[in-house]
Short mmCIF file of C-alpha atoms and ligand atoms in Angstrom, two decimals:
data_model
loop_
_atom_site.label_atom_id
_atom_site.label_comp_id
_atom_site.label_asym_id
_atom_site.label_seq_id
_atom_site.Cartn_x
_atom_site.Cartn_y
_atom_site.Cartn_z
CA MET A 1 128.70 -6.02 24.34
CA ILE A 2 129.24 -2.29 24.92
CA ASP A 3 131.80 -2.31 22.15
CA LYS A 4 129.38 -3.93 19.81
CA LEU A 5 126.80 -1.29 20.69
CA MET A 6 129.22 1.57 20.13
CA MET A 7 130.20 0.10 16.83
CA SER A 8 126.58 -0.24 15.76
CA LEU A 9 125.90 3.37 16.63
CA GLN A 10 128.26 4.42 13.89
CA PHE A 11 125.86 3.10 11.31
CA PRO A 12 123.24 5.67 10.29
CA PHE A 13 120.45 3.07 10.15
CA VAL A 14 120.97 2.25 13.81
CA ARG A 15 120.77 5.90 14.77
CA TYR A 16 117.62 6.29 12.66
CA ALA A 17 116.13 3.29 14.41
CA LEU A 18 116.81 4.78 17.83
CA ILE A 19 115.35 8.18 16.93
CA VAL A 20 112.25 6.76 15.32
CA GLY A 21 111.81 4.21 18.08
CA VAL A 22 111.80 6.87 20.78
CA LEU A 23 109.39 9.12 18.89
CA ILE A 24 106.95 6.32 18.15
CA ALA A 25 107.05 5.04 21.71
CA LEU A 26 106.30 8.55 22.96
CA CYS A 27 103.29 8.99 20.65
CA SER A 28 101.81 5.59 21.21
CA SER A 29 101.89 5.93 24.98
CA LEU A 30 100.19 9.34 24.98
CA LEU A 31 96.92 8.18 23.56
CA GLY A 32 97.19 4.82 25.25
CA VAL A 33 95.78 6.35 28.42
CA THR A 34 92.71 7.64 26.62
CA LEU A 35 92.30 4.44 24.66
CA VAL A 36 92.39 2.27 27.75
CA LEU A 37 90.05 4.52 29.71
CA LYS A 38 87.54 4.87 26.93
CA ARG A 39 87.57 1.08 26.53
CA PHE A 40 88.79 1.61 22.99
CA SER A 41 91.81 -0.67 23.22
CA PHE A 42 90.09 -3.13 20.90
CA ILE A 43 89.99 -0.44 18.20
CA GLY A 44 93.76 -0.24 18.29
CA ASP A 45 93.93 -3.95 17.71
CA GLY A 46 91.45 -3.87 14.83
CA LEU A 47 93.18 -0.94 13.17
CA SER A 48 96.53 -2.63 13.21
CA HIS A 49 95.07 -5.49 11.18
CA VAL A 50 93.55 -3.03 8.77
CA ALA A 51 96.95 -1.42 8.41
CA PHE A 52 98.36 -4.86 7.60
CA GLY A 53 95.74 -5.36 4.87
CA ALA A 54 96.49 -1.95 3.42
CA MET A 55 100.20 -2.67 3.58
CA SER A 56 99.75 -5.81 1.50
CA ILE A 57 97.80 -3.89 -1.11
CA ALA A 58 100.57 -1.31 -1.23
CA GLU A 59 103.13 -4.09 -1.57
CA VAL A 60 101.23 -5.70 -4.41
CA LEU A 61 100.90 -2.39 -6.23
CA GLU A 62 104.63 -1.94 -5.70
CA LEU A 63 104.31 1.64 -4.55
CA THR A 64 107.47 3.44 -3.68
CA ASN A 65 105.90 4.84 -0.55
CA ASN A 66 103.54 2.51 1.31
CA MET A 67 102.32 5.28 3.62
CA LEU A 68 100.28 6.80 0.79
CA ILE A 69 97.83 3.90 0.93
CA VAL A 70 98.22 2.68 4.48
CA LEU A 71 97.64 5.98 6.24
CA PRO A 72 94.39 7.06 4.52
CA THR A 73 92.90 3.55 4.72
CA THR A 74 93.63 3.23 8.40
CA ILE A 75 92.26 6.70 9.17
CA LEU A 76 89.08 5.90 7.26
CA CYS A 77 88.61 2.67 9.19
CA ALA A 78 89.28 4.42 12.48
CA ILE A 79 86.44 6.84 11.74
CA LEU A 80 84.12 4.02 10.67
CA LEU A 81 84.89 1.95 13.74
CA LEU A 82 84.30 4.90 16.05
CA ARG A 83 80.93 5.50 14.42
CA SER A 84 79.87 1.89 14.77
CA GLY A 85 81.19 1.72 18.32
CA LYS A 86 78.73 4.43 19.33
CA ASN A 87 75.81 2.87 17.53
CA ALA A 88 74.14 0.59 20.04
CA LYS A 89 72.44 -1.48 17.38
CA ILE A 90 75.62 -2.77 15.76
CA LYS A 91 77.88 -4.11 18.45
CA GLY A 92 81.13 -2.17 18.31
CA ASP A 93 83.42 -5.06 19.09
CA ALA A 94 81.70 -7.35 16.59
CA ALA A 95 82.30 -4.77 13.86
CA VAL A 96 85.93 -4.49 14.88
CA ALA A 97 86.38 -8.23 14.82
CA MET A 98 84.79 -8.44 11.37
CA ILE A 99 86.91 -5.70 9.87
CA SER A 100 90.16 -6.75 11.48
CA VAL A 101 89.99 -10.46 10.71
CA GLY A 102 88.72 -9.67 7.21
CA ALA A 103 91.62 -7.31 6.55
CA LEU A 104 94.11 -9.83 7.86
CA ALA A 105 92.84 -12.65 5.66
CA PHE A 106 92.46 -10.43 2.63
CA GLY A 107 95.94 -9.00 3.04
CA TYR A 108 97.59 -12.39 3.30
CA LEU A 109 95.61 -13.66 0.32
CA LEU A 110 96.67 -10.72 -1.81
CA MET A 111 100.30 -11.16 -0.88
CA ASN A 112 100.12 -14.83 -1.69
CA ILE A 113 98.53 -14.41 -5.09
CA PHE A 114 100.41 -11.42 -6.39
CA SER A 115 103.69 -11.30 -4.57
CA THR A 116 106.79 -11.64 -6.71
CA SER A 117 109.02 -11.97 -3.71
CA SER A 118 110.90 -15.21 -3.24
CA ASN A 119 110.64 -14.97 0.52
CA LEU A 120 106.90 -14.53 1.05
CA THR A 121 106.75 -15.97 4.56
CA GLY A 122 109.58 -13.68 5.57
CA ASP A 123 107.76 -10.64 4.18
CA VAL A 124 104.54 -11.47 5.95
CA CYS A 125 106.33 -12.23 9.15
CA SER A 126 108.14 -8.94 9.15
CA THR A 127 104.91 -7.03 8.48
CA LEU A 128 103.23 -8.81 11.35
CA PHE A 129 106.05 -8.79 13.86
CA GLY A 130 108.15 -5.96 12.56
CA SER A 131 111.25 -8.15 12.84
CA THR A 132 113.99 -6.02 11.36
CA SER A 133 111.98 -3.41 9.51
CA ILE A 134 113.01 -0.63 11.84
CA LEU A 135 116.63 -1.18 10.86
CA THR A 136 115.85 -0.89 7.19
CA LEU A 137 114.19 2.53 7.26
CA THR A 138 115.20 4.95 4.53
CA GLN A 139 115.98 8.54 5.32
CA ALA A 140 112.66 9.61 3.81
CA GLU A 141 110.77 7.24 6.09
CA VAL A 142 112.66 8.54 9.09
CA TRP A 143 111.58 12.06 8.18
CA ILE A 144 107.94 11.06 7.74
CA CYS A 145 107.96 9.29 11.10
CA ALA A 146 109.64 12.21 12.80
CA ILE A 147 107.26 14.80 11.37
CA LEU A 148 104.13 12.76 12.09
CA SER A 149 105.31 12.08 15.63
CA VAL A 150 105.92 15.73 16.31
CA VAL A 151 102.50 16.58 14.90
CA VAL A 152 100.88 13.98 17.15
CA VAL A 153 102.66 15.25 20.25
CA VAL A 154 101.77 18.88 19.49
CA ILE A 155 98.12 18.00 18.88
CA TYR A 156 98.05 16.03 22.09
CA ILE A 157 99.47 18.89 24.14
CA LEU A 158 97.14 21.47 22.57
CA PHE A 159 94.06 19.32 23.10
CA TYR A 160 95.13 17.73 26.37
CA ASN A 161 92.46 19.45 28.47
CA LYS A 162 89.73 18.67 25.96
CA ILE A 163 90.80 15.06 25.69
CA PHE A 164 90.59 14.82 29.47
CA ALA A 165 87.10 16.35 29.56
CA VAL A 166 85.78 14.07 26.82
CA THR A 167 87.43 10.98 28.28
CA PHE A 168 86.29 11.57 31.84
CA ASP A 169 82.63 12.36 31.22
CA GLU A 170 81.40 12.60 27.67
CA ASP A 171 77.81 13.47 28.61
CA PHE A 172 78.87 16.38 30.80
CA ALA A 173 81.19 17.57 28.06
CA LYS A 174 78.40 17.51 25.49
CA ALA A 175 75.88 19.12 27.82
CA THR A 176 78.19 22.01 28.55
CA GLY A 177 78.97 22.82 24.96
CA ILE A 178 82.15 20.91 24.24
CA GLN A 179 82.16 19.42 20.77
CA ALA A 180 82.72 15.91 22.00
CA ASP A 181 82.03 14.30 18.63
CA LEU A 182 84.66 16.43 16.97
CA TYR A 183 87.26 15.52 19.57
CA ASN A 184 86.36 11.83 19.41
CA LEU A 185 86.91 12.01 15.68
CA MET A 186 90.24 13.68 16.23
CA ILE A 187 91.26 11.01 18.73
CA ALA A 188 90.36 8.31 16.19
CA VAL A 189 92.42 9.95 13.46
CA VAL A 190 95.41 10.42 15.72
CA ILE A 191 95.18 6.79 16.83
CA ALA A 192 95.21 5.70 13.21
CA VAL A 193 98.32 7.76 12.55
CA ILE A 194 100.04 6.32 15.59
CA ILE A 195 99.21 2.78 14.55
CA VAL A 196 100.63 3.26 11.10
CA LEU A 197 103.76 4.75 12.66
CA ALA A 198 104.09 2.00 15.21
CA MET A 199 103.82 -0.62 12.53
CA ASN A 200 107.35 0.32 11.50
CA LEU A 201 108.60 -0.28 14.99
CA VAL A 202 106.92 -3.43 16.22
CA GLY A 203 104.82 -4.78 13.35
CA SER A 204 101.06 -4.89 13.24
CA LEU A 205 100.42 -7.71 15.69
CA LEU A 206 102.32 -6.13 18.54
CA ILE A 207 101.06 -2.54 18.25
CA SER A 208 98.35 -2.88 20.88
CA ALA A 209 100.97 -3.87 23.38
CA LEU A 210 102.97 -0.73 22.67
CA VAL A 211 99.85 1.39 23.08
CA ILE A 212 98.25 -0.08 26.19
CA PHE A 213 101.04 -1.50 28.36
CA PRO A 214 102.60 1.81 29.46
CA ALA A 215 99.15 3.19 30.34
CA LEU A 216 98.12 0.10 32.27
CA SER A 217 101.44 0.04 34.09
CA THR A 218 101.32 3.64 35.31
CA MET A 219 97.63 3.51 36.17
CA ARG A 220 98.57 1.03 38.87
CA ILE A 221 100.81 3.54 40.58
CA PHE A 222 99.62 7.07 39.87
CA ARG A 223 96.31 8.65 40.65
CA SER A 224 95.94 11.73 38.49
CA PHE A 225 95.47 11.97 34.76
CA ARG A 226 98.44 14.22 34.30
CA SER A 227 100.92 12.07 36.21
CA VAL A 228 99.69 8.94 34.48
CA THR A 229 100.11 10.56 31.07
CA ILE A 230 103.59 11.91 31.75
CA CYS A 231 104.87 8.77 33.39
CA SER A 232 103.52 6.42 30.77
CA ALA A 233 105.31 8.50 28.15
CA ILE A 234 108.57 8.25 30.08
CA LEU A 235 108.08 4.56 30.72
CA SER A 236 107.28 3.85 27.09
CA VAL A 237 110.34 5.69 25.81
CA PHE A 238 112.50 3.92 28.36
CA CYS A 239 111.18 0.50 27.36
CA ALA A 240 111.58 1.22 23.66
CA LEU A 241 115.15 2.40 24.13
CA SER A 242 116.19 -0.53 26.26
CA GLY A 243 114.39 -2.92 23.92
CA LEU A 244 116.20 -1.47 20.92
CA VAL A 245 119.57 -1.56 22.61
CA VAL A 246 119.13 -5.15 23.74
CA SER A 247 117.93 -6.24 20.33
CA ILE A 248 120.89 -4.64 18.61
CA ALA A 249 123.38 -6.04 21.07
CA ALA A 250 121.86 -9.51 21.35
CA GLY A 251 120.45 -9.80 17.86
CA THR A 252 116.86 -10.45 19.01
CA PRO A 253 113.87 -9.25 16.95
CA VAL A 254 113.21 -5.55 17.68
CA GLY A 255 109.43 -5.57 18.10
CA SER A 256 109.16 -8.49 20.45
CA THR A 257 112.09 -7.31 22.56
CA ILE A 258 110.44 -3.91 23.09
CA VAL A 259 107.12 -5.50 23.95
CA ALA A 260 108.87 -7.91 26.32
CA ALA A 261 110.39 -4.87 28.07
CA ASP A 262 106.90 -3.33 28.32
CA VAL A 263 105.46 -6.51 29.80
CA LEU A 264 108.30 -6.76 32.31
CA MET A 265 107.68 -3.13 33.29
CA PHE A 266 104.00 -3.87 33.72
CA PHE A 267 104.73 -6.58 36.28
CA ILE A 268 107.20 -4.36 38.11
CA CYS A 269 104.54 -1.64 38.29
CA GLN A 270 101.95 -4.15 39.50
CA ILE A 271 104.25 -5.06 42.36
CA ILE A 272 105.05 -1.45 43.22
CA GLY A 273 101.35 -0.63 43.10
CA ALA A 274 100.48 -3.51 45.39
CA VAL A 275 103.21 -2.65 47.87
CA LYS A 276 102.65 1.09 48.07
CA GLY A 277 98.90 1.06 47.60
CA GLY A 278 99.41 3.96 45.25
CA ILE A 279 101.45 7.12 45.54
CA ARG A 280 99.27 10.20 45.66
CA VAL A 281 100.59 12.70 43.17
CA MET B 1 61.39 36.01 25.40
CA ALA B 2 61.69 33.12 27.83
CA LEU B 3 65.02 31.42 28.38
CA ILE B 4 63.64 27.95 27.68
CA THR B 5 60.23 27.16 26.23
CA VAL B 6 59.05 23.57 26.15
CA LYS B 7 56.03 22.84 23.96
CA ASP B 8 54.06 19.62 24.08
CA LEU B 9 57.15 17.51 24.60
CA SER B 10 57.07 13.70 24.51
CA LEU B 11 59.90 11.75 26.08
CA GLY B 12 60.98 8.19 25.67
CA TYR B 13 63.43 5.58 24.55
CA GLU B 14 63.24 4.07 21.10
CA HIS B 15 59.51 3.49 20.63
CA ARG B 16 58.43 3.49 24.25
CA THR B 17 56.96 6.80 25.34
CA ILE B 18 57.46 7.63 29.00
CA ALA B 19 55.79 11.00 29.37
CA GLU B 20 53.92 13.21 26.95
CA GLY B 21 52.33 16.63 26.69
CA ILE B 22 54.92 18.40 28.80
CA SER B 23 54.79 22.17 28.37
CA PHE B 24 56.42 24.85 30.49
CA THR B 25 58.53 27.96 30.24
CA VAL B 26 61.57 28.99 32.23
CA ASN B 27 62.43 32.68 32.43
CA ALA B 28 65.80 34.12 33.34
CA GLY B 29 66.16 34.11 37.11
CA ASP B 30 63.55 31.41 37.74
CA TYR B 31 64.00 28.58 40.24
CA LEU B 32 62.17 25.56 38.86
CA CYS B 33 61.83 22.33 40.77
CA ILE B 34 60.88 19.14 38.98
CA VAL B 35 59.26 16.45 41.12
CA GLY B 36 57.74 13.05 40.41
CA GLU B 37 58.08 9.47 41.51
CA ASN B 38 60.93 7.15 40.53
CA GLY B 39 60.94 6.26 36.87
CA SER B 40 58.52 9.01 35.88
CA GLY B 41 61.04 10.48 33.44
CA LYS B 42 62.65 13.39 35.28
CA THR B 43 66.19 12.47 34.33
CA THR B 44 65.08 11.77 30.78
CA LEU B 45 63.50 15.24 30.64
CA MET B 46 66.73 16.83 31.81
CA ASN B 47 68.82 14.91 29.30
CA THR B 48 66.45 16.00 26.57
CA LEU B 49 66.70 19.63 27.69
CA LEU B 50 70.47 19.30 27.55
CA GLY B 51 70.32 17.90 24.04
CA LEU B 52 71.81 14.56 25.07
CA ARG B 53 68.86 12.75 23.56
CA ALA B 54 66.31 13.74 20.96
CA PRO B 55 62.67 14.30 21.96
CA ILE B 56 60.07 11.93 20.49
CA ALA B 57 57.77 14.83 19.70
CA GLY B 58 57.40 18.48 20.60
CA GLN B 59 59.82 21.36 20.76
CA ILE B 60 62.41 22.90 23.03
CA ILE B 61 63.07 26.52 22.17
CA THR B 62 65.88 28.44 23.81
CA GLY B 63 65.78 32.21 23.91
CA ASP B 64 67.76 35.17 25.22
CA GLY B 65 70.77 33.95 23.25
CA LEU B 66 71.35 31.09 25.67
CA LYS B 67 74.38 29.11 24.60
CA ARG B 68 75.22 25.56 25.52
CA ASN B 69 78.49 26.55 27.15
CA GLU B 70 76.66 28.78 29.63
CA ILE B 71 74.97 25.81 31.24
CA GLY B 72 76.14 23.95 34.33
CA TYR B 73 74.96 20.41 34.91
CA LEU B 74 75.03 17.89 37.72
CA PRO B 75 74.19 14.41 36.48
CA GLN B 76 72.25 12.01 38.69
CA GLN B 77 74.79 9.30 38.12
CA THR B 78 78.18 9.57 36.56
CA VAL B 79 79.49 6.25 35.46
CA VAL B 80 83.19 6.76 35.95
CA GLN B 81 85.24 3.68 35.41
CA LYS B 82 86.62 2.20 38.58
CA ASP B 83 90.22 2.65 37.55
CA PHE B 84 90.07 6.17 36.10
CA PRO B 85 93.04 8.16 37.35
CA ALA B 86 91.81 11.72 37.91
CA SER B 87 92.44 14.11 40.76
CA VAL B 88 89.63 16.19 42.24
CA TYR B 89 91.23 19.39 40.98
CA GLU B 90 91.49 18.07 37.43
CA ILE B 91 87.81 17.17 37.44
CA VAL B 92 86.59 20.46 38.90
CA LEU B 93 88.74 22.41 36.47
CA SER B 94 87.30 20.45 33.54
CA GLY B 95 84.02 22.23 34.32
CA CYS B 96 85.62 25.38 32.88
CA GLN B 97 86.28 23.66 29.56
CA GLY B 98 83.09 25.03 27.97
CA ARG B 99 84.43 28.55 28.48
CA CYS B 100 87.59 27.75 26.57
CA GLY B 101 86.20 27.21 23.09
CA PHE B 102 89.22 26.34 20.99
CA ARG B 103 91.67 27.87 23.44
CA PRO B 104 93.95 25.01 24.50
CA PHE B 105 94.79 25.93 28.10
CA TYR B 106 92.98 27.27 31.15
CA THR B 107 93.48 30.88 32.16
CA LYS B 108 94.49 32.05 35.64
CA SER B 109 90.95 33.21 36.37
CA GLU B 110 89.53 29.82 35.42
CA LYS B 111 91.94 28.08 37.77
CA LEU B 112 90.97 30.55 40.48
CA LEU B 113 87.31 29.80 39.84
CA ALA B 114 87.98 26.09 40.25
CA HIS B 115 89.64 26.75 43.61
CA GLN B 116 86.80 29.01 44.74
CA ASN B 117 84.20 26.42 43.88
CA MET B 118 86.14 23.69 45.66
CA GLU B 119 86.21 25.96 48.70
CA ARG B 120 82.47 26.55 48.42
CA MET B 121 81.86 22.82 48.44
CA GLY B 122 84.38 22.28 51.25
CA ILE B 123 86.65 19.99 49.26
CA GLU B 124 89.72 22.22 49.04
CA ASP B 125 91.70 19.72 51.13
CA LEU B 126 90.78 16.87 48.78
CA ALA B 127 92.15 18.70 45.72
CA HIS B 128 94.91 16.23 44.99
CA ARG B 129 93.11 13.10 46.03
CA CYS B 130 92.01 10.57 43.47
CA TYR B 131 88.31 10.87 42.63
CA ARG B 132 87.56 7.18 42.70
CA GLU B 133 88.89 6.83 46.23
CA LEU B 134 86.40 9.30 47.71
CA SER B 135 83.13 8.53 49.49
CA GLY B 136 79.85 8.89 47.59
CA GLY B 137 79.02 12.21 49.25
CA GLN B 138 82.49 13.59 48.59
CA GLN B 139 82.21 12.58 44.93
CA GLN B 140 78.85 14.33 44.72
CA ARG B 141 80.46 17.53 46.01
CA VAL B 142 83.25 17.27 43.46
CA LEU B 143 80.72 17.02 40.64
CA LEU B 144 78.79 19.95 42.12
CA ALA B 145 81.93 22.07 42.14
CA ARG B 146 82.48 21.11 38.51
CA ALA B 147 78.88 22.07 37.67
CA LEU B 148 79.38 25.45 39.36
CA CYS B 149 82.48 26.04 37.22
CA ALA B 150 80.44 25.51 34.09
CA THR B 151 77.50 27.66 35.19
CA ARG B 152 77.12 31.12 33.74
CA LYS B 153 73.40 31.46 33.14
CA VAL B 154 71.62 28.21 33.92
CA LEU B 155 72.30 25.44 36.41
CA LEU B 156 70.59 22.06 36.00
CA LEU B 157 70.76 19.73 38.97
CA ASP B 158 69.57 16.14 39.04
CA GLU B 159 68.95 15.23 42.71
CA PRO B 160 71.87 17.30 44.02
CA VAL B 161 71.40 16.38 47.68
CA SER B 162 71.35 12.62 47.33
CA GLY B 163 74.18 11.20 49.40
CA LEU B 164 74.92 14.45 51.25
CA ASP B 165 74.75 14.73 55.03
CA PRO B 166 72.13 17.08 56.57
CA VAL B 167 74.59 19.90 57.23
CA VAL B 168 75.96 19.95 53.71
CA THR B 169 72.44 19.54 52.30
CA GLU B 170 71.33 22.68 54.10
CA GLN B 171 74.46 24.54 52.95
CA LEU B 172 73.85 23.42 49.41
CA TYR B 173 70.25 24.67 49.36
CA LYS B 174 71.48 28.03 50.69
CA LEU B 175 74.22 28.16 48.07
CA ILE B 176 71.80 27.39 45.26
CA LYS B 177 69.44 30.07 46.54
CA GLU B 178 72.32 32.57 46.61
CA LEU B 179 73.25 31.71 43.04
CA ASN B 180 69.62 32.16 42.08
CA GLU B 181 69.57 35.58 43.72
CA GLU B 182 72.71 36.49 41.75
CA GLY B 183 70.64 35.88 38.62
CA ILE B 184 71.46 32.26 37.75
CA THR B 185 68.46 30.28 36.56
CA ILE B 186 68.03 27.02 38.47
CA ILE B 187 66.34 23.85 37.27
CA MET B 188 66.47 21.19 39.95
CA ILE B 189 65.11 17.66 40.16
CA THR B 190 64.38 16.68 43.75
CA HIS B 191 62.43 14.28 45.91
CA ASP B 192 62.56 16.76 48.79
CA ILE B 193 59.11 18.36 48.51
CA ASN B 194 59.70 20.61 51.52
CA ALA B 195 62.81 22.13 49.97
CA ALA B 196 60.98 22.51 46.66
CA LEU B 197 58.14 24.41 48.37
CA ARG B 198 60.53 26.52 50.42
CA TYR B 199 63.00 27.64 47.76
CA SER B 200 61.56 27.32 44.29
CA SER B 201 59.52 29.81 42.31
CA GLN B 202 57.79 27.11 40.24
CA ILE B 203 57.20 23.38 40.63
CA LEU B 204 56.74 21.03 37.70
CA ARG B 205 55.29 17.60 38.37
CA ILE B 206 56.16 14.82 35.96
CA GLY B 207 54.11 11.63 35.68
CA GLY B 208 50.92 10.79 37.56
CA ASP B 209 47.76 12.43 36.26
CA ALA B 210 48.96 16.00 36.60
CA ALA B 211 51.65 15.67 33.96
N1 ATP C 1 68.75 4.23 28.71
C1 ATP C 1 67.48 3.86 28.85
N2 ATP C 1 66.91 3.05 27.93
C2 ATP C 1 65.61 2.67 28.04
N3 ATP C 1 64.81 3.05 29.03
C3 ATP C 1 65.31 3.87 29.98
C4 ATP C 1 66.68 4.31 29.94
N4 ATP C 1 66.90 5.11 31.00
C5 ATP C 1 65.74 5.16 31.68
N5 ATP C 1 64.77 4.42 31.07
C6 ATP C 1 63.38 4.27 31.51
O1 ATP C 1 62.77 5.53 31.44
C7 ATP C 1 61.93 5.74 32.55
C8 ATP C 1 62.25 7.08 33.18
O2 ATP C 1 63.57 7.07 33.67
P1 ATP C 1 64.22 8.33 34.38
O3 ATP C 1 65.63 7.97 34.67
O4 ATP C 1 63.97 9.52 33.55
O5 ATP C 1 63.38 8.41 35.74
P2 ATP C 1 63.49 9.46 36.92
O6 ATP C 1 62.21 10.20 36.98
O7 ATP C 1 64.73 10.27 36.80
O8 ATP C 1 63.59 8.50 38.18
P3 ATP C 1 64.44 8.64 39.55
O9 ATP C 1 63.59 9.42 40.50
O10 ATP C 1 64.60 7.23 40.02
O11 ATP C 1 65.73 9.29 39.23
C9 ATP C 1 62.10 4.54 33.46
O12 ATP C 1 60.96 3.73 33.31
C10 ATP C 1 63.31 3.83 32.94
O13 ATP C 1 63.14 2.47 33.03
MG1 MG C 2 66.45 10.45 37.79
#
């Protein structure tokens, strides 16, 4: 098994997969904490479906680079959803459900009508579950993922204190002159970017898991925002790496193996949390 | 020019008006107490002053170049989710955020200020505890320390002594008075009429017939 792994590492696409996997796992866990605490996890779910719809349009148009359509569409929807989520008159989650299910149906329909591919079910399946897509990344895609991930991490570090203030108590933040709306908007845009990135790794149906599991796991054990953020990043990277390694060695689908690792970690953290009653850090 | 001038203000939610015809002025260095029975609209008035909700009618004019990030605020209730991981120190320090503008990190002096205010509220030893595991009175003190961090010109307090024991209540009134003497303008909602009479320079009554 080790031999097989070593041999695989000689292929550039395997190395790309590992690099991109780690970066994406890092990004997705960072905002997971905010998403979970702001009760926005449903937005992540909705956006991933939107990204699927956009992906099908891109596929139908046969663009060389899908990101050109998927990224702007998802960002736009993130902003729209955030707006509607705040508006008490239109129920936020109803709007999300409408958009996400609509995008899913529309995307599949488009692919069915226009696709020239002989293996339609396979295409759809890999967009939804990410099956092997991470192993088929081109060098250009690796670069885009790497650059976007670094941008996300830098933004997160620079705005960490503001994100905390807005997440903890939005009213206080607004009352004391913090531009909460601006930062909410920024959070929505960054989430959209992360979702589009993560789609490469685990496919659109499993993104939410990648985003919320590390946060939920560490929140069981740690008691300060900073330790939860740092540890969920570490946990997420660890799960992504082990998931990737296992999937390469055992030939299992990448996305579901990573998510399985996240779920396993969640239960381990539950147990630790229950036993220790929380470490105070 | 007064710090805050309120002219003929009407408060309410959607189409239901709760209080109308509220007019008063607050000058720099004033100590204003707002009293009134439950549900008369005191909290709503404060939220409107803070710009968290729009007035139904009337005007709020700020003067003396008062900026939003010079205001400290203690909410009556902070709905913090049960599972929010945040240490006391992180929360108190977040009161300094308004001073930062677009600067990403806190300065040494802001961190010092957070420690000083925790000391003032007697919660220095709780600094690394998790907020949601504290008692109601301890939580109130954490939020007060955060409000003090944000205060540079005006401090708005919505029932600051609710949930505090008599000793801390007395300390808090003294502290607020000291701040007032240092030149901070205080606007405080309270049900404690005796304290209002003893410390404040003006009393505003909301609701009833004297509105
Ligand atoms: N979010 C809301 N939507 C609709 N009505 C509200 C809302 N919040 C408060 N109210 C109503 O507005 C009125 C005034 O509420 P407010 O909280 O301002 O009272 P208060 O004077 O602060 O009372 P207390 O002394 O209990 O704190 C009440 O009748 C209340 O039912
Ligand atoms: Mg009130």
